[in-house]
XYZ file of C-alpha atoms in Angstrom:
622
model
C 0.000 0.000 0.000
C 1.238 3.405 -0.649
C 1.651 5.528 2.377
C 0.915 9.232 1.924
C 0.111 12.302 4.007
C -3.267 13.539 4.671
C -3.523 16.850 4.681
C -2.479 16.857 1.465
C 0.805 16.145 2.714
C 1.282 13.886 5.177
C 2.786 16.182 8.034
C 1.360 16.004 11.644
C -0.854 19.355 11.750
C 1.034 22.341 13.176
C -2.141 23.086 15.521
C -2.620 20.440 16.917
C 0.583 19.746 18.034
C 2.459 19.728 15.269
C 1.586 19.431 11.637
C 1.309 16.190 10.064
C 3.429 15.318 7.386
C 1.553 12.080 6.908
C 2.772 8.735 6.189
C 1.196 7.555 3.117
C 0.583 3.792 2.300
C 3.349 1.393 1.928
C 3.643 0.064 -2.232
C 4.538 -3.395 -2.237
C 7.215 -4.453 -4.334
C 6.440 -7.816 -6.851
C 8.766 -9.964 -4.657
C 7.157 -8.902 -1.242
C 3.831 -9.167 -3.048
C 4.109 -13.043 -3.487
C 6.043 -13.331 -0.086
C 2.657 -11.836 1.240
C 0.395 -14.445 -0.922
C 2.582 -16.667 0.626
C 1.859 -16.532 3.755
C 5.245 -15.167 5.007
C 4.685 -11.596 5.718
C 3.149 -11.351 9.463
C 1.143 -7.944 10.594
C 2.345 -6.576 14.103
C 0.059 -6.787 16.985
C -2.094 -9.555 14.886
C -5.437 -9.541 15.264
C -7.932 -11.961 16.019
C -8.687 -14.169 13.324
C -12.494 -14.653 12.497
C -12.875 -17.636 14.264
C -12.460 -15.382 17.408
C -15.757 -13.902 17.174
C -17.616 -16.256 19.260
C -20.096 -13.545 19.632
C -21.216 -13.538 16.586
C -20.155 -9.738 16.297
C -19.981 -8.362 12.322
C -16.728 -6.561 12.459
C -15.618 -4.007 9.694
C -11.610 -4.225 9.978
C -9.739 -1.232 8.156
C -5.866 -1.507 8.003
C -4.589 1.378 8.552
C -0.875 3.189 7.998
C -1.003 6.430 9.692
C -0.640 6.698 13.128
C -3.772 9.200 15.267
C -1.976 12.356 15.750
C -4.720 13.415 18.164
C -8.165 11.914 19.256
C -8.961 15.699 20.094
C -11.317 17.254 17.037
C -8.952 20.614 17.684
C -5.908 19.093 17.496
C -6.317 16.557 14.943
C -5.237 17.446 11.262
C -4.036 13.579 9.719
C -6.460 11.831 7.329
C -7.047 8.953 9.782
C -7.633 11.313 12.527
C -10.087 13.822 10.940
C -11.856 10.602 9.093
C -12.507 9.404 12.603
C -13.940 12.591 13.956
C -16.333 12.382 11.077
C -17.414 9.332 12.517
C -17.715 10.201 16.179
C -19.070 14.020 15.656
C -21.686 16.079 13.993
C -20.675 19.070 11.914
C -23.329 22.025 10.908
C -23.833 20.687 7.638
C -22.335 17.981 5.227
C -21.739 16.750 1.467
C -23.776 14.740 -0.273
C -22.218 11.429 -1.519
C -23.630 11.820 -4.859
C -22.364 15.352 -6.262
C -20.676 17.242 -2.528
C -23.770 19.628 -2.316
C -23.741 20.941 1.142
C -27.016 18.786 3.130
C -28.189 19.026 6.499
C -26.069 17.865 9.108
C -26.643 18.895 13.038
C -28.134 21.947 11.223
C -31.136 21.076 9.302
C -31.343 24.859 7.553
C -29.336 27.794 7.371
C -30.310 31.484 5.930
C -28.047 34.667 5.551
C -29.183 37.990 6.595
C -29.489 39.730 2.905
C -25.876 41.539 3.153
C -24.801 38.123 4.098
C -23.083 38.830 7.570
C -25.558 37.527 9.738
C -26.276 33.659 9.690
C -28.719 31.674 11.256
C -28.778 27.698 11.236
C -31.608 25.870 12.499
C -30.466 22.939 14.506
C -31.804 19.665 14.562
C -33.698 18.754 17.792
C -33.730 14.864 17.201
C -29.751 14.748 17.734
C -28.055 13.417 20.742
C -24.919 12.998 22.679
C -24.196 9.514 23.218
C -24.337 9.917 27.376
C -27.887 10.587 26.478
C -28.349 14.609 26.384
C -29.138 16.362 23.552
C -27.058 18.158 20.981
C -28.200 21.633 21.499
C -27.489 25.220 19.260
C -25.341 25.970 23.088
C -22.985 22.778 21.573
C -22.204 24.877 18.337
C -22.111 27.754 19.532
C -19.464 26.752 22.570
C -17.324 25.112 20.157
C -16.930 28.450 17.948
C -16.501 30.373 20.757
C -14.069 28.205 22.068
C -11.688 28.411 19.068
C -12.399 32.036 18.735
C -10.578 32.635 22.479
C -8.551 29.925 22.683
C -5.448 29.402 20.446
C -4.532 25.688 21.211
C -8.939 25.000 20.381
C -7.702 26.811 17.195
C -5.209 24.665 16.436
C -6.621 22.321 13.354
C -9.593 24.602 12.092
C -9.437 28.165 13.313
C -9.306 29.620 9.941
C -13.196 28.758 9.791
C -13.553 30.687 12.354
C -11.079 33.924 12.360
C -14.037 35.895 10.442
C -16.354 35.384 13.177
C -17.278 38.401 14.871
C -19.933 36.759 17.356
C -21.575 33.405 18.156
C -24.914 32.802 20.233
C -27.403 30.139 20.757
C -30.593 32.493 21.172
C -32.858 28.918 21.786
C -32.057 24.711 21.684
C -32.304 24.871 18.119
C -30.896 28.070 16.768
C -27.367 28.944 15.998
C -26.480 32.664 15.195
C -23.105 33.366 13.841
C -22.500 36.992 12.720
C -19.445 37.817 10.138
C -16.946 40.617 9.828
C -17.298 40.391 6.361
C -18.821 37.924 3.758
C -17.596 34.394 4.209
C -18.223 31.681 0.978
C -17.476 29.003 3.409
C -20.884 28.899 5.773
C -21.986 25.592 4.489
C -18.983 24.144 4.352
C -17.582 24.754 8.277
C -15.375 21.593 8.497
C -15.455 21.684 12.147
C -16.360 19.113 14.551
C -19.455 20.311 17.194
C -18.328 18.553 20.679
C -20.628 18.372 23.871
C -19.959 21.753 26.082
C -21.258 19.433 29.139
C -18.056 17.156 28.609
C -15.636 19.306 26.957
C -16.040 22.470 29.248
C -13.924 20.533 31.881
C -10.877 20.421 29.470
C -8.305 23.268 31.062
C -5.249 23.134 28.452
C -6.823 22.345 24.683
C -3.351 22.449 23.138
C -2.667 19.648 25.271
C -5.685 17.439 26.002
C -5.381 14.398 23.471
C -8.624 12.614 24.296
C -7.583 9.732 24.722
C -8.085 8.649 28.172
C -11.711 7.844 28.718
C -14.040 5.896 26.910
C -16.705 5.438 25.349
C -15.592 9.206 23.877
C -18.972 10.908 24.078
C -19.919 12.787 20.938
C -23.397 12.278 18.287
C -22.117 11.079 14.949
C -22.840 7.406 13.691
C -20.179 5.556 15.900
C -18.937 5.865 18.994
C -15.297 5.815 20.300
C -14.920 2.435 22.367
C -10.950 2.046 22.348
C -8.105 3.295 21.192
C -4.219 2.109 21.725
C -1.504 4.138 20.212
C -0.293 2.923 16.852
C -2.522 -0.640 17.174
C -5.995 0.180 17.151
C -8.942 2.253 17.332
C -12.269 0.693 18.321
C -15.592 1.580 17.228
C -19.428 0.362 18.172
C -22.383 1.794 16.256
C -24.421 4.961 17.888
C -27.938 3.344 18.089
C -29.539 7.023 18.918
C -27.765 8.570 15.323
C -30.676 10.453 13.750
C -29.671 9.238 10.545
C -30.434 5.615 11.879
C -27.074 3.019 13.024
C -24.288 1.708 10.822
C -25.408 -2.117 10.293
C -21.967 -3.156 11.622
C -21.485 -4.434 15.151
C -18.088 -3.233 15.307
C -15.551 -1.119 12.825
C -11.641 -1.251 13.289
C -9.017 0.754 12.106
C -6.249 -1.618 12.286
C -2.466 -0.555 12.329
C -0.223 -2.001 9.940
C 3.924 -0.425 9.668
C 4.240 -2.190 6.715
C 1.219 -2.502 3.532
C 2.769 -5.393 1.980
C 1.706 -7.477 5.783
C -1.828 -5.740 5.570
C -2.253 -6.776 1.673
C -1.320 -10.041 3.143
C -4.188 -10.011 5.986
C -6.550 -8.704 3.690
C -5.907 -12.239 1.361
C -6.175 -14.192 4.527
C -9.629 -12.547 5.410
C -8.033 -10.738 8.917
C -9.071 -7.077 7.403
C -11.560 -6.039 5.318
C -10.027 -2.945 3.298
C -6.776 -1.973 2.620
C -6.579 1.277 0.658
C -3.395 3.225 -1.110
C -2.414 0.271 -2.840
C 0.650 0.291 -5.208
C 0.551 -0.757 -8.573
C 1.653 -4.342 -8.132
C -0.097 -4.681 -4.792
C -3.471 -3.488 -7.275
C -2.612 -6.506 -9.911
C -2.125 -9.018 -7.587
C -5.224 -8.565 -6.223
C -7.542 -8.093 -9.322
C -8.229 -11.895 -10.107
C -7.907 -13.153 -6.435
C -11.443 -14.934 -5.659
C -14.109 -12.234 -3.345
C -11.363 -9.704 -3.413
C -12.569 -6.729 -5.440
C -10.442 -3.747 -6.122
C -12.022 0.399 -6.249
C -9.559 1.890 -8.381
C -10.989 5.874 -8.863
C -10.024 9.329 -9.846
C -8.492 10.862 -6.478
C -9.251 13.576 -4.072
C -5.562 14.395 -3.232
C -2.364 15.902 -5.545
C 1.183 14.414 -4.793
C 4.057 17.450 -5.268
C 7.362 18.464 -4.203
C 7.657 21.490 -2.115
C 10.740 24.067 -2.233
C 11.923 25.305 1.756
C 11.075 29.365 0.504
C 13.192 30.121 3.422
C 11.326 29.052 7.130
C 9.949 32.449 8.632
C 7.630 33.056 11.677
C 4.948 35.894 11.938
C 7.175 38.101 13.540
C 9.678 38.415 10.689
C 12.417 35.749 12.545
C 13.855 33.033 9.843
C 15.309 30.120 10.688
C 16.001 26.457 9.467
C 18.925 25.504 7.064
C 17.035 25.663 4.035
C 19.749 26.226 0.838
C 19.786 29.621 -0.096
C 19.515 29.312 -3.873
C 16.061 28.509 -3.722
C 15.025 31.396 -2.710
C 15.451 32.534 -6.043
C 12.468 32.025 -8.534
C 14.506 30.804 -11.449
C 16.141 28.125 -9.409
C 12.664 26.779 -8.597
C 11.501 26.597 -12.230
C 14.548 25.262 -13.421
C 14.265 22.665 -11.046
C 10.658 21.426 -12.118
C 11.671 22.151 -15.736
C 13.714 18.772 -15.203
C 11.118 16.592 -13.553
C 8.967 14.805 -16.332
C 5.777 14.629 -15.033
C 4.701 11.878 -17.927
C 7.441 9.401 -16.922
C 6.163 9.752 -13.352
C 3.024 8.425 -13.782
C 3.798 6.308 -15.975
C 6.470 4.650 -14.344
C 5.571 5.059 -10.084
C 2.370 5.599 -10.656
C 1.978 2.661 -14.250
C -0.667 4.460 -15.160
C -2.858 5.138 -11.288
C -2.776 8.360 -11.924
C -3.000 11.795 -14.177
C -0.313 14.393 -14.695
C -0.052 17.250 -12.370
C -1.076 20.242 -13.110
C -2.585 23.552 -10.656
C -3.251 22.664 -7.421
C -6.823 21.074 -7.070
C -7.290 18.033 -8.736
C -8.934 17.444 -11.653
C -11.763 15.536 -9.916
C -13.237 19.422 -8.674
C -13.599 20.584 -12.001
C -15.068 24.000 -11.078
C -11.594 24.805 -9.417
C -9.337 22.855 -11.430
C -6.475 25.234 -13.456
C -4.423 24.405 -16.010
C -1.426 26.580 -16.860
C -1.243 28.360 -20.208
C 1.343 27.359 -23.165
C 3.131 30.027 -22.439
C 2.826 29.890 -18.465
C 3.615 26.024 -18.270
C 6.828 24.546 -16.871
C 6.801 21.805 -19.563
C 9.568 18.911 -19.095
C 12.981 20.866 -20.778
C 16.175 19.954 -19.389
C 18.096 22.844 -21.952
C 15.750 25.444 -20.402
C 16.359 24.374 -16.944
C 20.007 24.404 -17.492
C 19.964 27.625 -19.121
C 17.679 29.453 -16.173
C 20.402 27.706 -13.791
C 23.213 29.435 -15.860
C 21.241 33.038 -15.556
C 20.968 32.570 -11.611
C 24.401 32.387 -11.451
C 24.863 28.622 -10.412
C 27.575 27.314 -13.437
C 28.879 24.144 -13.735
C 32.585 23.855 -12.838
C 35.412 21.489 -14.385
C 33.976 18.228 -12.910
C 30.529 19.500 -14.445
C 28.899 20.405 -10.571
C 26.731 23.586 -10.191
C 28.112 25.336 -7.858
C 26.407 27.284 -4.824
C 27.485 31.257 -3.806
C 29.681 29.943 -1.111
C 31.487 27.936 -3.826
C 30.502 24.163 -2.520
C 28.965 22.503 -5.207
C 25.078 22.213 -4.405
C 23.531 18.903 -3.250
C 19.963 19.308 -2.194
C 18.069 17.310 0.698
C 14.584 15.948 -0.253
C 12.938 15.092 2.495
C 10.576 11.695 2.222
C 8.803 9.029 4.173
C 10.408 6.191 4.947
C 7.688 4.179 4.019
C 6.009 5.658 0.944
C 7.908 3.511 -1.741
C 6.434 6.281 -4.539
C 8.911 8.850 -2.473
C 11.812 6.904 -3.015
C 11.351 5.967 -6.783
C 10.785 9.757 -7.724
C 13.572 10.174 -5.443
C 15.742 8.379 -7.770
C 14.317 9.750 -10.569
C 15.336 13.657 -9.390
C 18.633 11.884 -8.724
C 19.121 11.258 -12.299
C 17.155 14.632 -13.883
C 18.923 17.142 -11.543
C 22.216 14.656 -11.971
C 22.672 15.932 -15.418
C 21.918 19.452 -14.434
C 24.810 19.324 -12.442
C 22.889 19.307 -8.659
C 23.199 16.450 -6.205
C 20.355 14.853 -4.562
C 20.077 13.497 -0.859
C 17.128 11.812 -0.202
C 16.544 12.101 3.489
C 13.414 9.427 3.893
C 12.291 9.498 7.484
C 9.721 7.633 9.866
C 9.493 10.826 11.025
C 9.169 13.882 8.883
C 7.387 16.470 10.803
C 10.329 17.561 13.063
C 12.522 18.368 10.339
C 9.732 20.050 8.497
C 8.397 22.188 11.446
C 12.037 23.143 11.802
C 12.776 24.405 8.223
C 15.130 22.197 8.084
C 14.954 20.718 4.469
C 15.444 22.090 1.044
C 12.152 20.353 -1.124
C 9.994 17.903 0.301
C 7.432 15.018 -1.036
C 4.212 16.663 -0.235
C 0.198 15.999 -0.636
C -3.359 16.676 0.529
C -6.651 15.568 0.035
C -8.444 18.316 -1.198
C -12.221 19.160 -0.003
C -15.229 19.934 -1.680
C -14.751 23.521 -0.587
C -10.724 24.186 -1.264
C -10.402 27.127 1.754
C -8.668 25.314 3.806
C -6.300 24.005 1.274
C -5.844 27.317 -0.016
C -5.370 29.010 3.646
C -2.391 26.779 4.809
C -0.253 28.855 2.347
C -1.273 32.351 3.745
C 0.907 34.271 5.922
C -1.602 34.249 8.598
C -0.860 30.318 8.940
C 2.994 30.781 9.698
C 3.625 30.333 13.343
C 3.714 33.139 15.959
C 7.268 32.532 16.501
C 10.127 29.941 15.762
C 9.641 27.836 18.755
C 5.741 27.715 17.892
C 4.135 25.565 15.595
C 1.583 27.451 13.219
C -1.076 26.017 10.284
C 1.267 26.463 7.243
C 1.835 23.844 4.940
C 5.422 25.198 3.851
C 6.012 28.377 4.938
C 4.520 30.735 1.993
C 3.862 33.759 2.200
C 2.939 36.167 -0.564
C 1.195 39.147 -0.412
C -0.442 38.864 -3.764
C -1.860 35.458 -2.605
C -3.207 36.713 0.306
C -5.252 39.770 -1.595
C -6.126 36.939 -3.609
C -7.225 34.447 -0.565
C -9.428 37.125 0.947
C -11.411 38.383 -2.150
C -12.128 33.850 -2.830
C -13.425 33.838 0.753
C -15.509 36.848 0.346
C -17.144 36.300 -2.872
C -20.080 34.533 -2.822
C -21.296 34.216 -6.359
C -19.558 30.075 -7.014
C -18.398 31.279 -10.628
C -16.570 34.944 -9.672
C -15.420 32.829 -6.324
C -14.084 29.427 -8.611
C -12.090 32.388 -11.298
C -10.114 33.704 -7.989
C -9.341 30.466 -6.441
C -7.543 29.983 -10.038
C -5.757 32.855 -10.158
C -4.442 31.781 -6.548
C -2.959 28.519 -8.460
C -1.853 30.654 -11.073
C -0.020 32.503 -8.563
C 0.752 29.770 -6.749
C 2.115 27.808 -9.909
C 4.137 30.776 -10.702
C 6.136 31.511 -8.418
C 7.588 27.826 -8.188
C 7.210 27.023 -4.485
C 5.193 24.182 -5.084
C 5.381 21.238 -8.280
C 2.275 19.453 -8.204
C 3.603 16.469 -10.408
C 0.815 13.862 -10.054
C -3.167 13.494 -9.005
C -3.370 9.103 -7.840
C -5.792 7.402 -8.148
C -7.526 5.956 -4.735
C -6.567 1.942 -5.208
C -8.741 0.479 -2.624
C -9.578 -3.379 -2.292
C -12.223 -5.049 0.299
C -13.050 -8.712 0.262
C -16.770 -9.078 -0.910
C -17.319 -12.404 0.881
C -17.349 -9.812 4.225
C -19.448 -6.568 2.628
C -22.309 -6.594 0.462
C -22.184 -3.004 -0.319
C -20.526 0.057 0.445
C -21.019 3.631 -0.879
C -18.210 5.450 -3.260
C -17.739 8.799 -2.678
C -18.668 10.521 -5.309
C -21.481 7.896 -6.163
C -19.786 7.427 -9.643
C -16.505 6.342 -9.393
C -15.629 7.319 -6.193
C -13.112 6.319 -3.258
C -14.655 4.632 -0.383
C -11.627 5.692 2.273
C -10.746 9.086 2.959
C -14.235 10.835 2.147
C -16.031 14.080 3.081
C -18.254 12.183 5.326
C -19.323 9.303 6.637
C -20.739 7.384 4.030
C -18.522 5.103 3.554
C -18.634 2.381 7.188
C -22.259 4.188 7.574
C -23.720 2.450 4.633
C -21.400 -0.857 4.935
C -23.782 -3.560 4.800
C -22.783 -6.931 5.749
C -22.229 -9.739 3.398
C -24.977 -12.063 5.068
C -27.564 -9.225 5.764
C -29.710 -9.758 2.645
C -29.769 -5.619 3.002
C -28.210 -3.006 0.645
C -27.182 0.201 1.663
C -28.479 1.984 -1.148
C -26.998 4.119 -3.913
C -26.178 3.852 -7.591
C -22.510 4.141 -6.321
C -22.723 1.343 -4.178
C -20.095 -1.377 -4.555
C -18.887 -4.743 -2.178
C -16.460 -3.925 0.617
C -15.066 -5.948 2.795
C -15.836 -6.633 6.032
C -13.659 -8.471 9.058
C -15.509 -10.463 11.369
C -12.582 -11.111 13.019
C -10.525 -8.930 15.354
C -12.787 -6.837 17.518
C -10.009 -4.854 17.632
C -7.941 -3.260 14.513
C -4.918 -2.903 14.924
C -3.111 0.773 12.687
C 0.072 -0.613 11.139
C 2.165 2.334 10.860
C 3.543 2.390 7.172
C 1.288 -0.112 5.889
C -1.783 0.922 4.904
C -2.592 4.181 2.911
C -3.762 6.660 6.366
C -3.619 10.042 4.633
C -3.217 13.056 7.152
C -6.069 15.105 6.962
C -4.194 18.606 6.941
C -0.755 17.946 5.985
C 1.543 14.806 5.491
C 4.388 15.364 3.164
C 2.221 13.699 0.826
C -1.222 14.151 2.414
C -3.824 16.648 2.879
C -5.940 18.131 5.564
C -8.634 15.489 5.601
């Protein structure tokens, strides 16, 4: 499985504690591939195999490569983290499977005042906590008010909330929240709404993990039963959701370090889904008897990411990044030599498109697509000759060499365990080899500390991308670099350009979707141009479940759609069992595999394809 970051990148959110360069899915190589069919590969802490289940309990087992950065819904900013709180919470409103259309969620309504400052959501009143009291407008209206004052609450979503001028809950069921200025994003608040009864006790929010008591209270479809660090999570279903109960007894998110053991557990029948598979994990798989594999257009963009020179909010640099970067022509020469084509056709054989802008093809009202003349096309001679302009010339042994006259090697920082990382890697080897530029591939279990601390040149980076792209768009404002050095802030990479901030604002002001979609493309125009970021590939989700375990599942979108990762909970909501004689529904609907075996899933760390929900070198925010 390929391991790659959530929030688009794969980093550990900077709010939340830090931010999540996420660990994307480990690929399988062809020889570990039949050592897995084999038999040989063995998962760590195994679960227990179906046989276990004396109970009779219909367990949903997800293998899982990222590691929970936080159980807290304000810390949290890794794929498998945020996908959880999806799970366990209610947010105001949410997408609908079929086409992402903001639906009712907690809120059953909402209506702007007619200069559009002044919101007022109607809040369900058939919506409970899963101690029993209701989910009230108070709820909402605590939680925005709680990362409007508190900076650590703030941590993974405050930009949904730093254009709120006031919140109240003037009855049970209705939520006003009054704007300093227009905000496109009302119907699209990706925030978690927690129980003020339970979460009022909490005294330090940029510490409190969540993870000590269970059941976790909270009103979404499931509710949090158990959780071990880098093992398992454990889910039951929330009988009292308004939306009626998952048919599952149990769902697991099972830990797996390495994907080629949980491609091997999903062949035995010990998981049910394994997801960010690599190419030859996906053929292996195809033909294999009640296996079936979801191979889909993708809601995440896989890039490499320049250091622009690490900077806090007060002006303060710091990290090691190498100075010749900071200059514009550098950057472009650099991506001038990096063939996009070969990429995909070679990592990715063909599980994927070539990169373009910076929102995936797959949201075509905001997808961009750089001119002729704008487009840094595959040309080695160009590159060579912007390098040559800069000032960095080749000496006698044919090296470029750097202002302080050491020729320059650059580090590009990876995940260990993403296997795509390390073949590009030796692709950039070979491109920027002829250039005259060294390569040091610096491929780490751990990314984020280096990250957080500037200290990298370019980095394998990703997110998943949402519906509505604000807060991809936001984590490359200035207002997302940290307060100071020692501090961690929401910025993806430390961007920050004025001209993308005017930019930024007028998008989250402008309320009419085309005149809103034309600025969010001049932002990846900008964005594009100024060579901080290469997007070089959109993959493909390559999912596989074992149909002898799930009759049906829902793809999100409907048509050709992935079934992990998604804006919602559709997904292990709708899971039907194989042996229900039910269907969960849906034109998109397709087998998935369910484990009735461990009642307890256990996350392999590198294994499984976990994308961070805010930022993993190669994964986005959700």
């Amino acid at each position: 499985m390929n391991t790659q970051d959530q929030h688009g990148r794969g980093r550990p959110n900077p709010g939340r504690g830090l931010p999540l360069r996420s660990p994307r899915l480990i690929a399988a190589s062809g020889a570990a591939a039949l050592a897995l069919s084999a038999g040989l590969a063995t998962p760590l802490n195994p679960a227990p195999r179906q046989a276990e289940a004396a109970d009779g309990k219909k367990v949903l087992t997800v293998a899982v490569a990222q590691s929970v950065d936080s159980l807290s819904p304000f810390l949290a900013t890794r794929l498998v983290s945020t996908s959880l709180h999806r799970l366990l919470y209610e947010y105001l409103t949410n997408y609908d499977p079929k086409d992402a259309r903001a639906i009712p969620g907690l809120a059953t309504k909402w209506t702007p005042s007619a200069d559009k400052l002044t919101w007022t959501y109607t809040i369900r009143s058939d919506s409970t906590w899963s101690d029993g009291k209701q989910a009230t407008a108070e709820d909402a209206a605590w939680t925005f008010n709680k990362m409007m004052t508190d900076d650590g609450a703030a941590t993974a979503n405050g930009s949904f909330v730093a254009n709120f001028r006031k919140v109240t809950a003037p009855s049970p069921t209705e939520l006003v929240i009054e704007l300093k200025k227009p905000q496109a994003t009302m119907t699209a608040l990706d925030v978690p709404i927690v129980p003020r009864h339970v979460w009022e006790k909490v005294t330090d929010f940029s510490e409190f993990n969540n993870d000590k008591d269970f059941p976790v209270v909270g009103n979404g479809p499931f509710v949090l039963t158990g959780y071990k660090p880098d093992s398992y999570v454990r889910l039951e279903p929330n009988k009292d959701f308004w939306r009626g109960p998952p048919k599952f007894d149990e769902l697991v998110f099972k830990y797996y370090k390495d994907g080629d053991a949980a491609v091997a557990a999903l062949q035995k029948g010990e998981v049910s889904f394994v997801s960010g598979l690599t190419p030859a994990q996906s053929a292996a798989l195809e033909n294999q008897e009640n296996i079936k594999v979801n191979d889909a257009p993708g809601r995440r963009f896989y890039a490499l990411a320049t250091n622009p020179g690490a900077r806090s909010k007060n002006g303060e640099r710091f990290g090691d990044g190498h100075p010749s970067l900071l200059d514009q022509r550098v950057r472009h020469a650099l991506f001038m030599a990096v063939d996009r084509k070969t990429i995909v056709d070679r990592v990715f054989q063909g599980h994927a498109v070539e990169g373009e802008g910076y929102i995936p093809p797959r949201f075509s009202p905001y997808f961009w697509e750089p001119s002729a003349s704008q487009e840094l096309a595959y040309d080695p001679a160009k590159a060579a000759q912007l390098l040559d302009e800069a000032g960095y010339k080749k000496n006698g042994d044919g090296k470029r060499i750097g202002k302080d006259g050491k020729p320059i090697t650059y580090r590009v920082l990876c995940h260990a365990t993403d296997p795509n990382d390390k073949a590009v890697g030796q692709y950039l080897d070979e491109w920027w080899g002829k250039l005259g530029i060294g390569v040091t591939l610096n491929c780490l279990d751990n990314v984020t500390d280096p990250w957080l601390a500037g200290q990298y040149d370019l980095a394998f980076d990703g997110w998943s991308v949402n519906p509505d792209p604000d807060f991809v768009l936001s984590i490359h404002t200035c207002a997302a670099l940290p307060a100071t050095p020692e501090e961690t802030g929401a910025t993806d990479n430390f961007i920050c350009d004025k001209k993308y901030d005017d930019l930024y604002s007028r998008q989250l002001a402008e309320y009419d979707p085309a005149k809103r979609a034309d600025i969010v493309k001049q932002m990846e125009s900008r964005l594009y141009d100024t060579g901080y970021m290469n997007v070089m590939a959109y993959p493909n989700a390559v999912e596989a479940y074992r149909t002898d375990q799930i009759r049906s599942i829902r793809t999100m979108p409907e048509d050709a759609g992935n079934i992990y990762g998604q804006d919602g909970y559709w997904s292990w909501w709708s899971a039907v069992p194989a042996d229900s004689g039910e269907s969960s529904g849906g034109s998109g609907s397709t087998g998935v595999v369910i484990g009735v075996a461990a009642g307890v899933v256990v996350l392999a760390g590198a294994g499984v394809f976990l994308a961070m929900r805010r930022r993993s070198t190669a994964e986005d925010r959700e």
